[in-house]
PDB file of C-alpha atoms and ligand atoms in Angstrom:
ATOM      1  CA  UNK A   1      45.699 111.037  90.155  1.00 78.00           C
ATOM      2  CA  UNK A   2      44.196 112.663  93.258  1.00 88.00           C
ATOM      3  CA  UNK A   3      41.928 115.691  92.961  1.00 96.00           C
ATOM      4  CA  UNK A   4      41.520 118.639  95.336  1.00 97.00           C
ATOM      5  CA  UNK A   5      38.232 120.562  95.413  1.00 97.00           C
ATOM      6  CA  UNK A   6      38.078 123.802  97.465  1.00 97.00           C
ATOM      7  CA  UNK A   7      35.877 123.690 100.593  1.00 96.00           C
ATOM      8  CA  UNK A   8      37.050 126.743 102.574  1.00 97.00           C
ATOM      9  CA  UNK A   9      39.380 129.499 101.377  1.00 98.00           C
ATOM     10  CA  UNK A  10      42.008 131.018 103.673  1.00 98.00           C
ATOM     11  CA  UNK A  11      39.756 134.095 104.038  1.00 98.00           C
ATOM     12  CA  UNK A  12      36.746 132.000 105.007  1.00 98.00           C
ATOM     13  CA  UNK A  13      38.830 130.099 107.568  1.00 98.00           C
ATOM     14  CA  UNK A  14      40.016 133.419 108.978  1.00 98.00           C
ATOM     15  CA  UNK A  15      36.394 134.487 109.544  1.00 98.00           C
ATOM     16  CA  UNK A  16      35.484 131.156 111.172  1.00 98.00           C
ATOM     17  CA  UNK A  17      38.505 131.319 113.510  1.00 98.00           C
ATOM     18  CA  UNK A  18      37.734 134.950 114.348  1.00 98.00           C
ATOM     19  CA  UNK A  19      34.177 134.175 115.391  1.00 98.00           C
ATOM     20  CA  UNK A  20      35.283 131.209 117.543  1.00 98.00           C
ATOM     21  CA  UNK A  21      37.961 133.418 119.156  1.00 98.00           C
ATOM     22  CA  UNK A  22      35.372 136.080 119.969  1.00 98.00           C
ATOM     23  CA  UNK A  23      33.092 133.564 121.675  1.00 98.00           C
ATOM     24  CA  UNK A  24      35.958 132.032 123.686  1.00 98.00           C
ATOM     25  CA  UNK A  25      37.260 135.479 124.707  1.00 98.00           C
ATOM     26  CA  UNK A  26      33.802 136.394 125.999  1.00 98.00           C
ATOM     27  CA  UNK A  27      33.070 133.068 127.722  1.00 98.00           C
ATOM     28  CA  UNK A  28      36.432 132.783 129.525  1.00 98.00           C
ATOM     29  CA  UNK A  29      36.993 136.432 130.490  1.00 98.00           C
ATOM     30  CA  UNK A  30      38.672 136.505 133.924  1.00 98.00           C
ATOM     31  CA  UNK A  31      39.270 132.738 133.976  1.00 98.00           C
ATOM     32  CA  UNK A  32      42.458 130.686 133.796  1.00 97.00           C
ATOM     33  CA  UNK A  33      42.144 129.006 130.405  1.00 98.00           C
ATOM     34  CA  UNK A  34      44.431 126.283 129.061  1.00 98.00           C
ATOM     35  CA  UNK A  35      44.161 125.410 125.360  1.00 98.00           C
ATOM     36  CA  UNK A  36      45.300 121.892 124.530  1.00 98.00           C
ATOM     37  CA  UNK A  37      45.929 121.180 120.857  1.00 98.00           C
ATOM     38  CA  UNK A  38      45.645 117.641 119.545  1.00 97.00           C
ATOM     39  CA  UNK A  39      48.732 116.958 117.418  1.00 97.00           C
ATOM     40  CA  UNK A  40      49.447 117.118 114.681  1.00 97.00           C
ATOM     41  CA  UNK A  41      46.406 118.350 112.779  1.00 97.00           C
ATOM     42  CA  UNK A  42      45.483 121.259 115.085  1.00 98.00           C
ATOM     43  CA  UNK A  43      48.836 123.063 114.950  1.00 98.00           C
ATOM     44  CA  UNK A  44      47.806 125.737 112.422  1.00 98.00           C
ATOM     45  CA  UNK A  45      44.280 126.243 113.781  1.00 98.00           C
ATOM     46  CA  UNK A  46      45.556 126.629 117.346  1.00 98.00           C
ATOM     47  CA  UNK A  47      48.279 129.079 116.352  1.00 98.00           C
ATOM     48  CA  UNK A  48      45.774 131.255 114.458  1.00 98.00           C
ATOM     49  CA  UNK A  49      43.199 130.960 117.239  1.00 98.00           C
ATOM     50  CA  UNK A  50      45.462 132.163 120.081  1.00 98.00           C
ATOM     51  CA  UNK A  51      46.439 135.241 118.090  1.00 98.00           C
ATOM     52  CA  UNK A  52      42.799 136.271 117.715  1.00 98.00           C
ATOM     53  CA  UNK A  53      41.919 135.868 121.406  1.00 98.00           C
ATOM     54  CA  UNK A  54      41.525 138.902 123.657  1.00 98.00           C
ATOM     55  CA  UNK A  55      42.306 136.977 126.868  1.00 98.00           C
ATOM     56  CA  UNK A  56      45.540 135.416 128.167  1.00 98.00           C
ATOM     57  CA  UNK A  57      45.822 131.624 127.855  1.00 98.00           C
ATOM     58  CA  UNK A  58      48.296 128.827 128.406  1.00 98.00           C
ATOM     59  CA  UNK A  59      48.981 126.378 125.560  1.00 98.00           C
ATOM     60  CA  UNK A  60      49.905 122.715 125.546  1.00 98.00           C
ATOM     61  CA  UNK A  61      49.626 119.692 123.252  1.00 98.00           C
ATOM     62  CA  UNK A  62      48.484 116.092 123.395  1.00 96.00           C
ATOM     63  CA  UNK A  63      48.996 113.398 120.808  1.00 95.00           C
ATOM     64  CA  UNK A  64      47.083 110.182 120.371  1.00 92.00           C
ATOM     65  CA  UNK A  65      47.226 107.315 117.902  1.00 87.00           C
ATOM     66  CA  UNK A  66      44.284 105.147 117.092  1.00 79.00           C
ATOM     67  CA  UNK A  67      44.581 101.592 115.975  1.00 73.00           C
ATOM     68  CA  UNK A  68      42.152  99.461 114.008  1.00 60.00           C
ATOM     69  CA  UNK A  69      38.475 100.218 113.793  1.00 53.00           C
ATOM     70  CA  UNK A  70      37.325  99.166 117.254  1.00 48.00           C
ATOM     71  CA  UNK A  71      34.217 100.808 118.597  1.00 44.00           C
ATOM     72  CA  UNK A  72      35.300 101.160 122.215  1.00 47.00           C
ATOM     73  CA  UNK A  73      36.128 104.760 123.100  1.00 50.00           C
ATOM     74  CA  UNK A  74      39.602 104.067 124.427  1.00 70.00           C
ATOM     75  CA  UNK A  75      40.455 100.484 123.564  1.00 65.00           C
ATOM     76  CA  UNK A  76      42.075 101.488 120.276  1.00 77.00           C
ATOM     77  CA  UNK A  77      43.423 104.904 121.242  1.00 85.00           C
ATOM     78  CA  UNK A  78      46.905 105.282 122.730  1.00 86.00           C
ATOM     79  CA  UNK A  79      48.322 108.519 124.143  1.00 90.00           C
ATOM     80  CA  UNK A  80      51.734 109.252 122.613  1.00 91.00           C
ATOM     81  CA  UNK A  81      52.305 112.712 124.077  1.00 94.00           C
ATOM     82  CA  UNK A  82      51.178 113.875 127.490  1.00 95.00           C
ATOM     83  CA  UNK A  83      50.616 117.506 128.570  1.00 97.00           C
ATOM     84  CA  UNK A  84      53.139 119.346 130.781  1.00 97.00           C
ATOM     85  CA  UNK A  85      50.979 122.234 132.006  1.00 98.00           C
ATOM     86  CA  UNK A  86      49.079 121.623 135.264  1.00 97.00           C
ATOM     87  CA  UNK A  87      45.323 121.792 134.628  1.00 98.00           C
ATOM     88  CA  UNK A  88      43.892 121.064 138.081  1.00 98.00           C
ATOM     89  CA  UNK A  89      41.128 123.631 138.831  1.00 98.00           C
ATOM     90  CA  UNK A  90      41.744 125.322 135.457  1.00 98.00           C
ATOM     91  CA  UNK A  91      39.326 125.698 132.554  1.00 98.00           C
ATOM     92  CA  UNK A  92      40.476 123.540 129.650  1.00 98.00           C
ATOM     93  CA  UNK A  93      39.578 123.582 125.969  1.00 98.00           C
ATOM     94  CA  UNK A  94      40.712 120.696 123.810  1.00 98.00           C
ATOM     95  CA  UNK A  95      41.454 122.061 120.332  1.00 98.00           C
ATOM     96  CA  UNK A  96      40.889 119.665 117.423  1.00 97.00           C
ATOM     97  CA  UNK A  97      41.262 120.138 113.695  1.00 97.00           C
ATOM     98  CA  UNK A  98      38.360 117.845 112.837  1.00 96.00           C
ATOM     99  CA  UNK A  99      35.968 115.593 114.739  1.00 95.00           C
ATOM    100  CA  UNK A 100      34.812 112.569 112.812  1.00 92.00           C
ATOM    101  CA  UNK A 101      33.551 109.564 114.812  1.00 90.00           C
ATOM    102  CA  UNK A 102      34.516 111.357 118.051  1.00 92.00           C
ATOM    103  CA  UNK A 103      36.185 108.256 119.474  1.00 89.00           C
ATOM    104  CA  UNK A 104      39.622 109.857 119.796  1.00 90.00           C
ATOM    105  CA  UNK A 105      38.176 112.945 121.402  1.00 92.00           C
ATOM    106  CA  UNK A 106      36.069 110.967 123.830  1.00 92.00           C
ATOM    107  CA  UNK A 107      39.137 109.141 125.041  1.00 91.00           C
ATOM    108  CA  UNK A 108      41.184 112.351 125.401  1.00 94.00           C
ATOM    109  CA  UNK A 109      38.349 114.056 127.301  1.00 95.00           C
ATOM    110  CA  UNK A 110      38.179 111.184 129.776  1.00 94.00           C
ATOM    111  CA  UNK A 111      41.933 111.398 130.251  1.00 94.00           C
ATOM    112  CA  UNK A 112      41.884 115.153 130.947  1.00 97.00           C
ATOM    113  CA  UNK A 113      38.867 114.954 133.264  1.00 97.00           C
ATOM    114  CA  UNK A 114      40.882 112.554 135.411  1.00 96.00           C
ATOM    115  CA  UNK A 115      43.353 115.391 136.083  1.00 97.00           C
ATOM    116  CA  UNK A 116      40.800 117.444 137.993  1.00 98.00           C
ATOM    117  CA  UNK A 117      40.243 120.519 135.818  1.00 98.00           C
ATOM    118  CA  UNK A 118      37.486 123.001 136.701  1.00 98.00           C
ATOM    119  CA  UNK A 119      35.917 122.379 133.282  1.00 98.00           C
ATOM    120  CA  UNK A 120      36.780 120.673 129.988  1.00 98.00           C
ATOM    121  CA  UNK A 121      35.281 121.673 126.653  1.00 97.00           C
ATOM    122  CA  UNK A 122      35.988 121.059 122.993  1.00 97.00           C
ATOM    123  CA  UNK A 123      36.775 123.453 120.189  1.00 98.00           C
ATOM    124  CA  UNK A 124      36.928 121.986 116.675  1.00 98.00           C
ATOM    125  CA  UNK A 125      37.467 123.754 113.368  1.00 98.00           C
ATOM    126  CA  UNK A 126      35.582 121.119 111.365  1.00 97.00           C
ATOM    127  CA  UNK A 127      32.688 119.042 112.651  1.00 96.00           C
ATOM    128  CA  UNK A 128      31.663 115.948 110.664  1.00 94.00           C
ATOM    129  CA  UNK A 129      28.599 115.650 112.889  1.00 91.00           C
ATOM    130  CA  UNK A 130      26.785 113.038 110.807  1.00 90.00           C
ATOM    131  CA  UNK A 131      29.588 110.527 111.281  1.00 88.00           C
ATOM    132  CA  UNK A 132      29.596 110.692 115.069  1.00 91.00           C
ATOM    133  CA  UNK A 133      29.773 107.247 116.713  1.00 89.00           C
ATOM    134  CA  UNK A 134      29.814 108.488 120.290  1.00 90.00           C
ATOM    135  CA  UNK A 135      28.123 111.443 121.896  1.00 91.00           C
ATOM    136  CA  UNK A 136      30.766 114.116 122.423  1.00 92.00           C
ATOM    137  CA  UNK A 137      29.704 117.712 123.034  1.00 93.00           C
ATOM    138  CA  UNK A 138      31.503 120.347 120.950  1.00 96.00           C
ATOM    139  CA  UNK A 139      31.149 123.739 122.586  1.00 97.00           C
ATOM    140  CA  UNK A 140      32.852 125.623 119.741  1.00 98.00           C
ATOM    141  CA  UNK A 141      32.457 124.176 116.244  1.00 97.00           C
ATOM    142  CA  UNK A 142      33.701 126.131 113.243  1.00 97.00           C
ATOM    143  CA  UNK A 143      32.434 124.535 110.065  1.00 96.00           C
ATOM    144  CA  UNK A 144      29.935 121.675 110.023  1.00 95.00           C
ATOM    145  CA  UNK A 145      30.261 119.468 106.957  1.00 94.00           C
ATOM    146  CA  UNK A 146      29.197 116.183 105.430  1.00 90.00           C
ATOM    147  CA  UNK A 147      31.876 116.263 102.769  1.00 80.00           C
ATOM    148  CA  UNK A 148      34.260 113.305 102.601  1.00 91.00           C
ATOM    149  CA  UNK A 149      37.958 113.459 103.386  1.00 95.00           C
ATOM    150  CA  UNK A 150      39.394 116.950 103.904  1.00 97.00           C
ATOM    151  CA  UNK A 151      42.986 118.165 103.736  1.00 98.00           C
ATOM    152  CA  UNK A 152      44.917 121.423 104.165  1.00 98.00           C
ATOM    153  CA  UNK A 153      45.292 123.986 106.992  1.00 98.00           C
ATOM    154  CA  UNK A 154      46.954 121.310 109.143  1.00 98.00           C
ATOM    155  CA  UNK A 155      44.828 118.384 107.970  1.00 98.00           C
ATOM    156  CA  UNK A 156      46.746 115.642 106.219  1.00 97.00           C
ATOM    157  CA  UNK A 157      46.433 112.582 104.097  1.00 96.00           C
ATOM    158  CA  UNK A 158      49.450 110.341 104.873  1.00 95.00           C
ATOM    159  CA  UNK A 159      51.308 113.477 106.136  1.00 97.00           C
ATOM    160  CA  UNK A 160      50.763 115.389 102.879  1.00 97.00           C
ATOM    161  CA  UNK A 161      48.805 118.632 102.259  1.00 98.00           C
ATOM    162  CA  UNK A 162      49.121 120.106 105.800  1.00 98.00           C
ATOM    163  CA  UNK A 163      50.769 123.249 104.393  1.00 98.00           C
ATOM    164  CA  UNK A 164      47.863 124.307 102.159  1.00 98.00           C
ATOM    165  CA  UNK A 165      46.359 127.629 103.362  1.00 98.00           C
ATOM    166  CA  UNK A 166      42.806 126.535 102.470  1.00 98.00           C
ATOM    167  CA  UNK A 167      40.791 123.382 103.124  1.00 98.00           C
ATOM    168  CA  UNK A 168      40.057 120.980 100.272  1.00 97.00           C
ATOM    169  CA  UNK A 169      38.090 117.832  99.629  1.00 97.00           C
ATOM    170  CA  UNK A 170      40.482 115.071  98.563  1.00 97.00           C
ATOM    171  CA  UNK A 171      39.436 112.546  95.972  1.00 95.00           C
ATOM    172  CA  UNK A 172      41.935 109.741  95.507  1.00 89.00           C
TER     173      UNK A 172
HETATM  174  P1  IMP B   1      37.745 110.408 115.167  1.00 86.49           P
HETATM  175  O1  IMP B   1      38.277 109.694 116.380  1.00 86.49           O
HETATM  176  O2  IMP B   1      37.092 109.476 114.197  1.00 86.49           O
HETATM  177  O3  IMP B   1      36.871 111.579 115.486  1.00 86.49           O
HETATM  178  O4  IMP B   1      39.022 110.887 114.374  1.00 86.49           O
HETATM  179  C1  IMP B   1      39.502 112.141 114.486  1.00 86.49           C
HETATM  180  C2  IMP B   1      40.869 112.265 113.867  1.00 86.49           C
HETATM  181  O5  IMP B   1      40.965 111.584 112.612  1.00 86.49           O
HETATM  182  C3  IMP B   1      41.088 113.722 113.580  1.00 86.49           C
HETATM  183  O6  IMP B   1      41.694 114.365 114.664  1.00 86.49           O
HETATM  184  C4  IMP B   1      41.981 113.667 112.356  1.00 86.49           C
HETATM  185  O7  IMP B   1      43.311 113.569 112.748  1.00 86.49           O
HETATM  186  C5  IMP B   1      41.562 112.402 111.640  1.00 86.49           C
HETATM  187  N1  IMP B   1      40.579 112.724 110.579  1.00 86.49           N
HETATM  188  C6  IMP B   1      39.254 112.427 110.563  1.00 86.49           C
HETATM  189  N2  IMP B   1      38.663 112.883 109.443  1.00 86.49           N
HETATM  190  C7  IMP B   1      39.643 113.480 108.721  1.00 86.49           C
HETATM  191  C8  IMP B   1      39.648 114.176 107.451  1.00 86.49           C
HETATM  192  O8  IMP B   1      38.645 114.347 106.732  1.00 86.49           O
HETATM  193  N3  IMP B   1      40.864 114.662 107.048  1.00 86.49           N
HETATM  194  C9  IMP B   1      41.999 114.520 107.781  1.00 86.49           C
HETATM  195  N4  IMP B   1      42.021 113.894 108.982  1.00 86.49           N
HETATM  196  C10 IMP B   1      40.861 113.370 109.446  1.00 86.49           C
HETATM  197 MG1   MG B   2      43.558 115.113 114.798  1.00 86.49          MG
END
């Protein structure tokens, strides 16, 4: 039987998202900001985040699949959904649910940089910093943790648990 242990309540997540939204609103005041969510895990975080911003933004999504456990930044990552919004000369923030090794993110950042944006940064709700295998800067990190596998608030295990309003540690 699998066991769920609470890590962040819905109220705590709300506070984390609010403080990230305040920083982004301040930093990108007067700019043309495009938020790009990484599917599927970021869908709840991104939808809460945009509603707490005080600046206008455009929204799009990317999806990537990773295969195997290769250590190259892009060799095992395949893009399965491309963005539609034009990002040339725009400020871009890639919105991730959780950054673990950082390999997926590194690949996606390289891809977006190739499209000629004015800037590209990363916003992640959960940062498993200790597990990083590649150096990827996270401008806006919500909750830094060393806890094992997390689910809820968009995060899944085999497509389950995304609907939970809080975030939990999953023990199988
Ligand atoms: P990375 O390339 O190792 O950073 O993998 C990042 C992706 O793996 C995230 O976007 C998640 O989709 C997934 N992932 C990593 N850790 C967890 C976790 O604890 N719970 C759920 N998904 C995770
Ligand atoms: Mg993800």
